[in-house]
mmCIF file of C-alpha atoms in Angstrom:
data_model
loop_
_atom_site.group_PDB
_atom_site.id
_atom_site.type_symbol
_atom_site.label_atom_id
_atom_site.label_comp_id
_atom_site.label_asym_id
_atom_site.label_seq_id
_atom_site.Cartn_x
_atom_site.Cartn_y
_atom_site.Cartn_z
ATOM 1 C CA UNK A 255 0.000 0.000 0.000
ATOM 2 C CA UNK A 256 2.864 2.762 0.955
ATOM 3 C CA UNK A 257 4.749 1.969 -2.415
ATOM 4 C CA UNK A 258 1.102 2.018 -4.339
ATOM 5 C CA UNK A 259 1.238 5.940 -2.809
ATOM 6 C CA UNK A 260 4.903 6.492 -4.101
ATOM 7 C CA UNK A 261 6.524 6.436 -0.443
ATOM 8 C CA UNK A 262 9.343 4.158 0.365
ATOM 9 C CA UNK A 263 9.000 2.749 3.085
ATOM 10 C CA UNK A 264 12.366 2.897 5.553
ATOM 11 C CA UNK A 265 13.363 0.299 8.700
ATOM 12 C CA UNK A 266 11.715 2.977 11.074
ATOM 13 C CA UNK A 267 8.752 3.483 9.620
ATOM 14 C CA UNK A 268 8.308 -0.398 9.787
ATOM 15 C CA UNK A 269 9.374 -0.105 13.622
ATOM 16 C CA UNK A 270 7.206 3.194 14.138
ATOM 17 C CA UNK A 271 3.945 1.430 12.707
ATOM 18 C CA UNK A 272 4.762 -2.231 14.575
ATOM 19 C CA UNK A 273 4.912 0.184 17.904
ATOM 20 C CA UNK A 274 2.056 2.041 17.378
ATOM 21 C CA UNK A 275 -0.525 0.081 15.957
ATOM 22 C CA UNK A 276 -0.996 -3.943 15.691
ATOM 23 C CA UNK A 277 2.392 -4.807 16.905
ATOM 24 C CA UNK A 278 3.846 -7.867 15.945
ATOM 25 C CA UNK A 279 1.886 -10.509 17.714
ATOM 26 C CA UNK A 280 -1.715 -9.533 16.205
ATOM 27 C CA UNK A 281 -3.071 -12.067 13.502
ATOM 28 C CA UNK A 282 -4.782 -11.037 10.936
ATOM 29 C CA UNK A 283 -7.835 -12.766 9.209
ATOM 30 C CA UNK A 284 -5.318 -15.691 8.383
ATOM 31 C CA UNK A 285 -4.106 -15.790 11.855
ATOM 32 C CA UNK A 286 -0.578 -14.797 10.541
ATOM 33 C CA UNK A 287 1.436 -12.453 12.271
ATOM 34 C CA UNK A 288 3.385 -9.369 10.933
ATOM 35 C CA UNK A 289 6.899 -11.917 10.701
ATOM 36 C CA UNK A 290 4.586 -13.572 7.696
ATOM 37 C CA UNK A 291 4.611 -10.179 5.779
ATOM 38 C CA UNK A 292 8.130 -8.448 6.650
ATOM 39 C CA UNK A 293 10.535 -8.020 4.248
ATOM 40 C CA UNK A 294 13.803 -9.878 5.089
ATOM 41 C CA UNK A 295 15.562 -6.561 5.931
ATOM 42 C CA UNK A 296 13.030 -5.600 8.198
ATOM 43 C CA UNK A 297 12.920 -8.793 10.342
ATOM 44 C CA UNK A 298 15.836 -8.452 12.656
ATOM 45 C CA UNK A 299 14.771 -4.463 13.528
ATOM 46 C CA UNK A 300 11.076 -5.772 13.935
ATOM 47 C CA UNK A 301 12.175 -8.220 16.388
ATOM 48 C CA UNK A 302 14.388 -5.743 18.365
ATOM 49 C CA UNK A 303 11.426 -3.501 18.676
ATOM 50 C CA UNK A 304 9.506 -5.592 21.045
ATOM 51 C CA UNK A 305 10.901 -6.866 24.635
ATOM 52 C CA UNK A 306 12.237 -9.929 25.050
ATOM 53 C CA UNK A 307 9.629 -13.159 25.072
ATOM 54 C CA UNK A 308 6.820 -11.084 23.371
ATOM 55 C CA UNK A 309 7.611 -12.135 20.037
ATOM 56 C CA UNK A 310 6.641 -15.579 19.266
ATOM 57 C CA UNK A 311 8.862 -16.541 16.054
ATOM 58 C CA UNK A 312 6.698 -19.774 16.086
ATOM 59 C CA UNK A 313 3.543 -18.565 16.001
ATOM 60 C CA UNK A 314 1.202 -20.390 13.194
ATOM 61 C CA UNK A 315 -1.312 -18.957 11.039
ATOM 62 C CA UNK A 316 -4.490 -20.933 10.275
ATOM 63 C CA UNK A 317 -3.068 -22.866 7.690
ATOM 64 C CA UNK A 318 -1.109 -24.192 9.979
ATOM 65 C CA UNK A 319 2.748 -22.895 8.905
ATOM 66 C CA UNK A 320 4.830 -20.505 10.655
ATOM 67 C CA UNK A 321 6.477 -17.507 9.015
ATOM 68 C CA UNK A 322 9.615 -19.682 8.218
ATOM 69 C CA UNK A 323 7.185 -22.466 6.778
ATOM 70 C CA UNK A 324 5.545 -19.706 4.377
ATOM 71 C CA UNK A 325 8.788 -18.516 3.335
ATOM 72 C CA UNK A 326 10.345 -21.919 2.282
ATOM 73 C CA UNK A 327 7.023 -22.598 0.393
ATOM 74 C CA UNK A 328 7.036 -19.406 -1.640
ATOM 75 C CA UNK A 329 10.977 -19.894 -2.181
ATOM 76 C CA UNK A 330 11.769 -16.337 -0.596
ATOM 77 C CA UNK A 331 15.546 -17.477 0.022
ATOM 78 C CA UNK A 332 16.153 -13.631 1.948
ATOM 79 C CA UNK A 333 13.068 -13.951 4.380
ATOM 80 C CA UNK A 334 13.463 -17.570 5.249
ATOM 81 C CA UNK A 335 17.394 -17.112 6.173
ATOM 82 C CA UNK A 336 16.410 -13.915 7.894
ATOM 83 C CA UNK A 337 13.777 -15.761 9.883
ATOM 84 C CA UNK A 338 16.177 -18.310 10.445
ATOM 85 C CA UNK A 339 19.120 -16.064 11.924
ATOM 86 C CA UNK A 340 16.684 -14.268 13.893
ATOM 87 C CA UNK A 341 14.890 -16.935 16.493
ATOM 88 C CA UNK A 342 12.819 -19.273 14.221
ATOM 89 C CA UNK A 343 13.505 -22.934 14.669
ATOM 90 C CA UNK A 344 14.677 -24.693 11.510
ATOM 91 C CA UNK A 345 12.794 -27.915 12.600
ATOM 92 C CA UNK A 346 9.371 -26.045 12.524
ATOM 93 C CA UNK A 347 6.847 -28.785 11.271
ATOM 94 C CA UNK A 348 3.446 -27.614 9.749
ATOM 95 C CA UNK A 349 0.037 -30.101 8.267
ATOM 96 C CA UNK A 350 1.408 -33.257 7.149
ATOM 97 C CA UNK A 351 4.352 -33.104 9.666
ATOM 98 C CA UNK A 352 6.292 -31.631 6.731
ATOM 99 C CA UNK A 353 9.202 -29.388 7.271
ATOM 100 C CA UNK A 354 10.612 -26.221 5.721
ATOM 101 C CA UNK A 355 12.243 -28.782 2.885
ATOM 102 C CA UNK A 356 9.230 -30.507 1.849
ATOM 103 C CA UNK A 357 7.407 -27.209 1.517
ATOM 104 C CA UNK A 358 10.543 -25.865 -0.782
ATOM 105 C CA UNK A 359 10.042 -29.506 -2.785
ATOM 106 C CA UNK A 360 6.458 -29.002 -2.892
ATOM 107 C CA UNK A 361 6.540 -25.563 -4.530
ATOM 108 C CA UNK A 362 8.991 -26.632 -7.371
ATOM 109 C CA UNK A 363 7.178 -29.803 -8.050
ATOM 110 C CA UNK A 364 6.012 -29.712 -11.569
ATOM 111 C CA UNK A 365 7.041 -25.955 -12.324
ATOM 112 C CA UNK A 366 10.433 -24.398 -13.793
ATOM 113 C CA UNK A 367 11.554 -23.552 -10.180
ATOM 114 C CA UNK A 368 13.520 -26.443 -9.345
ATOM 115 C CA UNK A 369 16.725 -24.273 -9.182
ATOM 116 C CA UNK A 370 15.649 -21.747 -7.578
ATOM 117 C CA UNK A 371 13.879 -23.969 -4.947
ATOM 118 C CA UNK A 372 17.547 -25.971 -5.243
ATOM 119 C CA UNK A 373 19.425 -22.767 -4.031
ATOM 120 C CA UNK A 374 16.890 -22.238 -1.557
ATOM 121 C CA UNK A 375 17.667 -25.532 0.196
ATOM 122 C CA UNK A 376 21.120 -25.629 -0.162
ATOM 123 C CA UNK A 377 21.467 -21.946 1.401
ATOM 124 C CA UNK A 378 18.934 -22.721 4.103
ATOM 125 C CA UNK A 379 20.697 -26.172 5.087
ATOM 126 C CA UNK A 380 24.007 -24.585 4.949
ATOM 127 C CA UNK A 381 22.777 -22.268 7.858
ATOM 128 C CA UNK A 382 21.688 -25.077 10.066
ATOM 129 C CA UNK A 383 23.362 -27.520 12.322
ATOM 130 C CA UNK A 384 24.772 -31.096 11.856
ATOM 131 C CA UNK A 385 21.639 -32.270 13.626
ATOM 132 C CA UNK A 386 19.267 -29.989 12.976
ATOM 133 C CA UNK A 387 20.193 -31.007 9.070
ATOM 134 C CA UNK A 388 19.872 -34.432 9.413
ATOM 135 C CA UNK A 389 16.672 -34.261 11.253
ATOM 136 C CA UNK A 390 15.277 -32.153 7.973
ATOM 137 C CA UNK A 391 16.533 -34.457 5.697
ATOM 138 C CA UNK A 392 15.239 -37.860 7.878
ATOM 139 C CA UNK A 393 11.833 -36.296 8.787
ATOM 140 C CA UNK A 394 11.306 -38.829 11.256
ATOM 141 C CA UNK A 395 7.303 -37.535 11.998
ATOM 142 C CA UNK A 396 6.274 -36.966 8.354
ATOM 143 C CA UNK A 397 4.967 -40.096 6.207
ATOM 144 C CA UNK A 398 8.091 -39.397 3.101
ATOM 145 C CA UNK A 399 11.110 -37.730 3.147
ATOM 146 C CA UNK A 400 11.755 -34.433 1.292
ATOM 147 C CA UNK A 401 14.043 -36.529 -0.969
ATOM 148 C CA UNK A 402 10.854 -38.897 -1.361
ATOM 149 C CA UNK A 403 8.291 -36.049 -1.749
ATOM 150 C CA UNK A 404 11.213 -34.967 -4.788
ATOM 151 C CA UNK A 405 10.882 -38.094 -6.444
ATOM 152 C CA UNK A 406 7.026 -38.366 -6.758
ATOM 153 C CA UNK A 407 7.303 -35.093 -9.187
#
């Protein structure tokens, strides 16, 4: 809406309106939370804004992802690593049990954006932990693997 009315919009005035009005924890109609919406520049200042404990990086909306869930599903490389480096688990698990992997699999499935969706992986796995990596790639709760989820396309 502010770059439909030719302003730019800056880091404060993302802070200033996150302070003022809704703050970062109200859902809208899709129970997501401002995190689903912020550019990837804007996440780490968002987060500062608010004390400690009052912003819940794992909140889900009503489809039941998180903000780093969304991100991986609509291949936004930037937002998902910012979520990432800024408090949001990498093991988040939405419907299906499926992680942030088998949403990036799911998007490219059939489309043209298997390498972008192949970047997207390899930048978000090379982020994460030993552990934390093989836990993605096993998915021990989900019924396939995101390799598995790959191969079906």
């Amino acid at each position: 809406m502010l770059l439909r009315a030719g302003l730019v919009p800056s880091e404060n005035l993302y802070a200033e309106l996150s302070r003022r009005f809704v703050g970062l924890s109200a859902p809208d109609a899709l129970g997501r939370t401002a995190l689903f919406y912020a550019p990837a520049w804007a996440i780490p200042q968002l987060i500062a804004t608010k004390p400690a404990g009052t912003v819940n990086t794992e909140h889900f909306g009503k489809d039941g992802a998180t903000a780093l869930l969304t991100a991986a599903f609509a291949l936004e490389t930037d937002r998902l690593l910012a979520l990432l480096e800024n408090g949001c688990s990498p093991l988040a698990l939405g419907k299906r049990k499926w992680n942030a992997l088998h949403f990036i699999v799911f998007k490219a499935q059939g489309t043209a954006e298997w390498q972008s969706a192949l970047d997207c992986a390899n930048q978000f796995l090379s982020r994460v932990g030993a552990e934390d990596r093989e836990k993605l790639l096993s998915s021990p709760e989900a019924e396939h693997t995101p390799l598995m989820l790959a191969l079906q396309s």
